[in-house]
Each structure stands twice: as C-alpha cells, then as structure tokens.
XYZ file of N, CA and C in Angstrom:
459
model
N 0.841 -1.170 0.000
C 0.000 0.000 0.000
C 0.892 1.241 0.000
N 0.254 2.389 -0.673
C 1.094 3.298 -0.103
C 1.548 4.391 0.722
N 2.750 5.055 0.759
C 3.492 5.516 1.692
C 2.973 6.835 1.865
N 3.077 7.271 3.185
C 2.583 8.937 3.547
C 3.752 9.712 3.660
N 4.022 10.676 3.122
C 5.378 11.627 3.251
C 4.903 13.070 3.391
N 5.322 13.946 3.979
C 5.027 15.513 3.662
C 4.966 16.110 2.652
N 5.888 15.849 1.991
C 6.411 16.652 1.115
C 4.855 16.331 0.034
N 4.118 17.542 -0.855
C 3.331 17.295 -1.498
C 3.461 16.903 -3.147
N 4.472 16.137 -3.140
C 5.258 15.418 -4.349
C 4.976 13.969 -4.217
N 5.266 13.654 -2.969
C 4.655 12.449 -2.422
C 3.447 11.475 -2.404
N 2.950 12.302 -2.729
C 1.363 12.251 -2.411
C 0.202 12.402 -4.003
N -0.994 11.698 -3.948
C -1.551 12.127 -5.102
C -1.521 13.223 -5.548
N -1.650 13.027 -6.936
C -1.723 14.709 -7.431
C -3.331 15.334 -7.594
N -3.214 16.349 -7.380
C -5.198 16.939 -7.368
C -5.733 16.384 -8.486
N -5.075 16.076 -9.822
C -5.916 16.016 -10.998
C -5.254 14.541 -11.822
N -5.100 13.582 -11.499
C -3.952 12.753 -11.829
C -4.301 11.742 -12.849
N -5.321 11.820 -12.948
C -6.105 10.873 -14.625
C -6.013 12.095 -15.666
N -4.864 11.734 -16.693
C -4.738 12.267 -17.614
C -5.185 12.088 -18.948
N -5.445 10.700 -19.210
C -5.770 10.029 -19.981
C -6.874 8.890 -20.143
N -7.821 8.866 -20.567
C -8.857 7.715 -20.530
C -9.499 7.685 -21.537
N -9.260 6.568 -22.920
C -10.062 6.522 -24.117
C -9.983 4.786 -24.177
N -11.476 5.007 -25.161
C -11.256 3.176 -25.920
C -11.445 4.190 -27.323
N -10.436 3.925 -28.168
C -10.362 3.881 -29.741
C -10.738 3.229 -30.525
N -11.276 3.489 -31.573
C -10.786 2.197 -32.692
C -9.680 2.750 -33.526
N -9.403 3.112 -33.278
C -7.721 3.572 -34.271
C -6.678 2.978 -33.181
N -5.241 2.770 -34.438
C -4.043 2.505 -33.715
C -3.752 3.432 -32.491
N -3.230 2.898 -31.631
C -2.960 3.239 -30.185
C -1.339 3.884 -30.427
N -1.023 4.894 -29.685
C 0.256 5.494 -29.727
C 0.837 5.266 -27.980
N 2.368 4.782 -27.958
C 2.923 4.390 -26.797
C 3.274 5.617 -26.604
N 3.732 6.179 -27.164
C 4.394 7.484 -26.911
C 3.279 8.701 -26.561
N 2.128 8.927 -26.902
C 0.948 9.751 -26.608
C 0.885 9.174 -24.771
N 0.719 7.909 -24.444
C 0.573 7.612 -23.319
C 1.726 8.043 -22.220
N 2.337 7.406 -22.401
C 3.806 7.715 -21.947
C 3.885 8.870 -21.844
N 3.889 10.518 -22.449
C 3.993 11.381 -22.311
C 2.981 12.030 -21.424
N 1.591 11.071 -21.434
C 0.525 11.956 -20.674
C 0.963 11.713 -19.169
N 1.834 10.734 -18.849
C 1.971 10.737 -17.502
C 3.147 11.510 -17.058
N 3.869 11.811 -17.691
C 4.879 12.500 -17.205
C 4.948 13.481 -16.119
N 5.524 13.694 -14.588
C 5.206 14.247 -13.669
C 6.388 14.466 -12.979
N 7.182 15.618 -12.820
C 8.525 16.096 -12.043
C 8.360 14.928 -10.701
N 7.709 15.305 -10.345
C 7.901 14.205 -8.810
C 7.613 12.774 -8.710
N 7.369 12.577 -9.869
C 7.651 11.067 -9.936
C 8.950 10.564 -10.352
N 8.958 9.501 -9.356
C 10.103 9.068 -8.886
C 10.218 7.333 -10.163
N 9.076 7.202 -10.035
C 8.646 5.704 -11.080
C 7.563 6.269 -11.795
N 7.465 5.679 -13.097
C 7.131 5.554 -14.217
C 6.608 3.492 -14.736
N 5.225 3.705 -14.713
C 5.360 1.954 -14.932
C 4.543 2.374 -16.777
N 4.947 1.529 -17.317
C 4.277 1.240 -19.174
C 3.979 -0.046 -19.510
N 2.815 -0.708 -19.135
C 2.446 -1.957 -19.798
C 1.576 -2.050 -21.162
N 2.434 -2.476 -21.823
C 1.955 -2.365 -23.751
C 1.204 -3.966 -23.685
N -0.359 -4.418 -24.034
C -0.600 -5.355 -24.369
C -0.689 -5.146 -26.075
N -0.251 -6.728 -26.714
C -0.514 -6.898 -28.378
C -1.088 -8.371 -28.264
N -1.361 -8.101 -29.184
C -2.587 -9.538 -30.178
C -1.063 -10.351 -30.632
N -1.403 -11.250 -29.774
C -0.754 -12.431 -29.743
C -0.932 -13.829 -30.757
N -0.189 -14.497 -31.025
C -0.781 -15.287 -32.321
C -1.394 -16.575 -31.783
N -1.289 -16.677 -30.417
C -2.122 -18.242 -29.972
C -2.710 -17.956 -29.254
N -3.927 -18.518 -28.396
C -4.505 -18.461 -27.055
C -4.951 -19.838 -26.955
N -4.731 -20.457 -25.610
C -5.316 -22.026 -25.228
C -4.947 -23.010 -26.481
N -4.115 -22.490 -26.627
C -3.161 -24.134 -27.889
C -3.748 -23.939 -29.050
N -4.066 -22.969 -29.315
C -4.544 -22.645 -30.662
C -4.184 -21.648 -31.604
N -3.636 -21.524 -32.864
C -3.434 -20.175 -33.721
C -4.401 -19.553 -33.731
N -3.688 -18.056 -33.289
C -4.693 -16.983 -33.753
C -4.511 -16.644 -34.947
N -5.698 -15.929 -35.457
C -5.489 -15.170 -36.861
C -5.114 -13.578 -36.595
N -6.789 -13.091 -35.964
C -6.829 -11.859 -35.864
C -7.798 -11.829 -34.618
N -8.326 -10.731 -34.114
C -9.663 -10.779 -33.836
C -10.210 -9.369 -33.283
N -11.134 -9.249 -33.376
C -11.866 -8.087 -33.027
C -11.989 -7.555 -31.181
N -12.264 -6.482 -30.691
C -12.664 -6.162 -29.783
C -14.120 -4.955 -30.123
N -14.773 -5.469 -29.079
C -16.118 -4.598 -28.846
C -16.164 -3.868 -27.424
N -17.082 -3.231 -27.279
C -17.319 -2.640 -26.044
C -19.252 -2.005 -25.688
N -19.057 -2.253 -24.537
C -20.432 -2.014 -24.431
C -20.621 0.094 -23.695
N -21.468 0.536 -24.421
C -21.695 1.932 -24.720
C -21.084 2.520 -23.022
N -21.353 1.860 -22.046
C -20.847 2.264 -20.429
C -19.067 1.970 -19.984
N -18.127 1.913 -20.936
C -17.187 1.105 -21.117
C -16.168 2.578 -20.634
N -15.899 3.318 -21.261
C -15.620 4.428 -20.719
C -15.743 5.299 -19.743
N -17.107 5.081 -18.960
C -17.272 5.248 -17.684
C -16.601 4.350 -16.472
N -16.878 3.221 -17.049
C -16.619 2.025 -16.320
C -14.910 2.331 -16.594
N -14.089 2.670 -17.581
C -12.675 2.714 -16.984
C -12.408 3.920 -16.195
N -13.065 4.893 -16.017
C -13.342 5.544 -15.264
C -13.307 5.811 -13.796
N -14.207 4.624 -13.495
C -14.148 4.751 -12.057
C -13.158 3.237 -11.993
N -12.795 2.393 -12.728
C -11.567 1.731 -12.165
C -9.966 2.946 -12.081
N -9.980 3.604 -12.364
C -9.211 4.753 -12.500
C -8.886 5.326 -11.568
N -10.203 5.559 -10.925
C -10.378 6.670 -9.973
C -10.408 5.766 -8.704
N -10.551 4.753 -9.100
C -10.400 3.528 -7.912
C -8.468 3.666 -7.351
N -7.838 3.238 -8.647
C -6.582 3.162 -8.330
C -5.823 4.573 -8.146
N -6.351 5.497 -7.687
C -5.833 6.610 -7.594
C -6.361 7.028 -5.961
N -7.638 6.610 -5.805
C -7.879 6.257 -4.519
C -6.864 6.069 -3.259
N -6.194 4.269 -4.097
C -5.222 3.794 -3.190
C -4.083 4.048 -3.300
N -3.116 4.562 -4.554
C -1.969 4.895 -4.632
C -1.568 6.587 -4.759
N -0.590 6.530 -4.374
C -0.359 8.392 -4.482
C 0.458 7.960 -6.160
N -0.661 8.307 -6.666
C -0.573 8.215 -8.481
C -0.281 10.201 -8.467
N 0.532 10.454 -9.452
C 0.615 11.622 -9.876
C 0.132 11.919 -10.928
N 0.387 10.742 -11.892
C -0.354 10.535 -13.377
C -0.592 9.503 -14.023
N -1.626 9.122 -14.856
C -2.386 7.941 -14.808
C -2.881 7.777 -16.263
N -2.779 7.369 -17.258
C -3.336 7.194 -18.403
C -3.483 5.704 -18.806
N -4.880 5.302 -19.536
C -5.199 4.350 -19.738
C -6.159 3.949 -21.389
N -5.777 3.275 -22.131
C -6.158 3.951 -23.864
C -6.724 2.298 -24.194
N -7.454 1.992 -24.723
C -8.112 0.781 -25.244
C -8.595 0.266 -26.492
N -8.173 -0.256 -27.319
C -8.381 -0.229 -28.821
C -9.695 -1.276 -29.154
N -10.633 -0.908 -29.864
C -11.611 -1.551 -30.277
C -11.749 -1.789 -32.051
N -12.305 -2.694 -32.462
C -12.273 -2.938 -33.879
C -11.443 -4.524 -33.978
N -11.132 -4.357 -35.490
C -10.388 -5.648 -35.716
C -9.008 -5.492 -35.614
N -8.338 -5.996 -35.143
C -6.572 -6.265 -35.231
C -6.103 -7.358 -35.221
N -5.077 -7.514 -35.852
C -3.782 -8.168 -36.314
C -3.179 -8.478 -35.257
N -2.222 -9.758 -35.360
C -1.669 -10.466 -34.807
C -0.180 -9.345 -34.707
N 0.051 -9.127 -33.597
C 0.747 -7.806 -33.115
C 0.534 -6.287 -32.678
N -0.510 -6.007 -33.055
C -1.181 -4.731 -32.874
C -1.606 -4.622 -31.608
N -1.092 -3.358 -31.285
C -1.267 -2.633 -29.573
C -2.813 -2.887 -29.117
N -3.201 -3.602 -28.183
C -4.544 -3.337 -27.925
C -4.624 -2.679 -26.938
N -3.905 -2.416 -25.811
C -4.315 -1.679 -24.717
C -2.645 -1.025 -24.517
N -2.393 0.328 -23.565
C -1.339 0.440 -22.898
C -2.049 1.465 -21.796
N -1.634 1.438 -20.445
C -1.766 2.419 -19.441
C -0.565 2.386 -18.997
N -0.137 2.926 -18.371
C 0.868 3.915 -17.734
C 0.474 4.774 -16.367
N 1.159 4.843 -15.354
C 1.147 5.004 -13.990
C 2.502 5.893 -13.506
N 2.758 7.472 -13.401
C 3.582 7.762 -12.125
C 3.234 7.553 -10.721
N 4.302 7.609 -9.966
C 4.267 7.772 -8.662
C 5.402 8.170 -8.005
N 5.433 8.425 -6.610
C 6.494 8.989 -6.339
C 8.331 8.243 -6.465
N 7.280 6.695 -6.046
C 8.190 5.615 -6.052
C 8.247 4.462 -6.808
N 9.482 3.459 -7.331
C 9.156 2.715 -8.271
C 8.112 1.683 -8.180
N 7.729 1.230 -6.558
C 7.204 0.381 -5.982
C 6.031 0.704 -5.805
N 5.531 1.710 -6.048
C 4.405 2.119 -6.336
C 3.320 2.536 -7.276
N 4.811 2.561 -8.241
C 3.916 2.413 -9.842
C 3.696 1.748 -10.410
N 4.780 0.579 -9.947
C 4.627 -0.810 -10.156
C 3.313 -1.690 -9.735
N 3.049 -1.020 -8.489
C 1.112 -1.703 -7.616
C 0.508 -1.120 -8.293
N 0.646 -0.022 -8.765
C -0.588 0.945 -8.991
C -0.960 0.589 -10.518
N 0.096 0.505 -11.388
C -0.233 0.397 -13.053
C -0.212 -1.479 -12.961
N -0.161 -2.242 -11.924
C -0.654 -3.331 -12.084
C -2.532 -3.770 -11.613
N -2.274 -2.885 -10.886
C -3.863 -3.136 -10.498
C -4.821 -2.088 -10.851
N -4.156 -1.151 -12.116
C -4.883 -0.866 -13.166
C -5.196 -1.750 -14.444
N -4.216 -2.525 -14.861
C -4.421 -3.499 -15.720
C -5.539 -4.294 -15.227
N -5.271 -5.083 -14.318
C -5.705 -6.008 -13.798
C -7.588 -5.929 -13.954
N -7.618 -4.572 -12.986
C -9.165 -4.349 -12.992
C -9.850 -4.249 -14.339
N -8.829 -3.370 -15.256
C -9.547 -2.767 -16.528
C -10.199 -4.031 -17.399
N -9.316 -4.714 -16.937
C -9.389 -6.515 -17.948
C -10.331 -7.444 -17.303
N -10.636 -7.057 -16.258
C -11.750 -7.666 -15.346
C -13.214 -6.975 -15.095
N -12.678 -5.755 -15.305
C -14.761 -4.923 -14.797
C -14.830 -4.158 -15.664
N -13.683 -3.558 -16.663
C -14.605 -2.902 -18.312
C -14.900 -3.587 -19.020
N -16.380 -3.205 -19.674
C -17.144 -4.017 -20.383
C -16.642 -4.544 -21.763
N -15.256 -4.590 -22.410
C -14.711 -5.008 -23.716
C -14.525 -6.782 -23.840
N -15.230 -6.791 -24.626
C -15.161 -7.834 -25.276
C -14.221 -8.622 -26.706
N -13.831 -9.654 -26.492
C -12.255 -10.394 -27.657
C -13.205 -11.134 -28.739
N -13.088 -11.225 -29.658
C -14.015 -12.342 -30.953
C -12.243 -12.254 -31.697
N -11.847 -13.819 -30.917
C -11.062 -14.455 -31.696
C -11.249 -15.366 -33.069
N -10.227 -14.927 -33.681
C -10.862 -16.387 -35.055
C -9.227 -17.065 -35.247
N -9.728 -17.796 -34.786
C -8.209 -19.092 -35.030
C -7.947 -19.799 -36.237
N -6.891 -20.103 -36.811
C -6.338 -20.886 -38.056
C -6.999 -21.961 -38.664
N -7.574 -22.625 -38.054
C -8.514 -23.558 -38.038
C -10.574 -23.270 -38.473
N -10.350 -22.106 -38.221
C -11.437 -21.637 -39.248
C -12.698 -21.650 -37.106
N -12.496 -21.919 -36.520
C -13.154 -21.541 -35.484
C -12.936 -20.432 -35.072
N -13.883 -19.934 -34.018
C -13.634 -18.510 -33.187
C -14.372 -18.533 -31.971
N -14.352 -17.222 -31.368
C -14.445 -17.549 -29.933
C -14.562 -16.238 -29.410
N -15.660 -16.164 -28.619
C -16.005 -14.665 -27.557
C -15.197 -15.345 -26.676
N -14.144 -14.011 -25.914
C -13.841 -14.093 -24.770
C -14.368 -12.771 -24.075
N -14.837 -12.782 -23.129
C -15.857 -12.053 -22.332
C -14.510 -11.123 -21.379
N -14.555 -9.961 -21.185
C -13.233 -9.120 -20.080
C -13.809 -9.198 -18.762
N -15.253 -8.837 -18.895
C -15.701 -9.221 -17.464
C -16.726 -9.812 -17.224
C-alpha cells in the first residue's frame, strides 16, 4: 500500500487521470507515456498489451474487440479507484476496439508515482481491474477456421 510523506510530491496529485479513451484507431505508446509524465515522480510503470498469435493451444489469426456503450465510464471509475489507493501523480489508460492483427497494440496504461514500488502496484492493479470490470469484449478467429467470444468481465 502506499506511503505517507510531507512533502506534497509524495502524495496524489489533485488532478492525476490524464488520460482515458477506448479507440478504434491505432494506439500510440508514446501519446501515453507522455501523458503521464510528472517532475515528482520518482517511477514511471508502461504496460503495452498486443494480439498475440495463440490463445489455449490454438493459432490466432486476428480478432476483433467490442465494447459495451458504459465502457468508458466504467474505466473511469476503475481509475479513480486506483488513484484512490496509490499516491498516483499521473495515470493514463487507452483501449483499442475494432479488428486487429496479430501484433497490434490493444491496450497500454501507464502510472507515475512517487516511487518505483508504487507504480509498479498501482499500473498493475490498473491493468488487472480494466481486464476484469470494463465491459470489452475479444471475438477471436483461429487458423482452423473456429472462433471464440472471450468475455473481459
């Protein structure tokens, strides 16, 4: 959990969600990455997910993501959740919807904080939630000519 210090560098920042979209266009690492940028952060965390070519022993091809119309709210208050518990300074979180390719960015968020150990909790249990309680949905289609809803939450 994290740490209490005086100094007001330490500590959340008043306005610290900088970033919160689901796209259907290509996702930029560098747009993210820059939205968090914060003098008093001490750590910097960047987790890039891509469309991977297998899931459960199977080739992927491609596959789509959807989202349901409350999906943006809903990353929202997981957002505002993890800013809650960590002294986050800056916080961005971007989500790609549509069809993509086997490599293509589907998600990246990004997390300052004062400390590395804290951006590290904090931009993990932003992932974590976003992939668990926003409403986006996976329609895989595998090599084999099958496919497959995988449900996020």
């Amino acid at each position: 959990m994290a740490r209490t210090y005086d100094h007001p560098g330490e500590q959340t920042a008043t306005d610290p969600i900088k970033l919160l979209a689901i796209r259907d266009t290509p996702l930029s690492v560098d747009e993210v990455f820059q939205a968090v940028g914060d003098e008093a952060a001490g750590g910097t965390t960047l987790f890039v997910g891509t469309v991977r070519n297998h899931d459960g022993g199977a080739d992927v091809d491609a596959l789509g993501y959807s989202c349901h119309p409350s999906a943006e709210d809903e990353l929202r208050r997981v957002a505002e959740k993890v800013v809650a518990d960590y002294p986050v300074r800056a916080l961005a979180a971007v989500h790609r919807v549509g069809d993509l390719e086997v490599g293509d960015i589907a998600v990246v968020v990004a997390v300052s904080c004062p400390h590395r150990g804290e951006a590290f909790e904090a931009s993990r249990k932003l992932i974590d939630d976003l992939k668990h309680e926003v409403p986006i949905w996976k329609h895989q289609r595998f090599s084999d000519g099958t496919e497959e809803w995988v449900g996020a939450c």
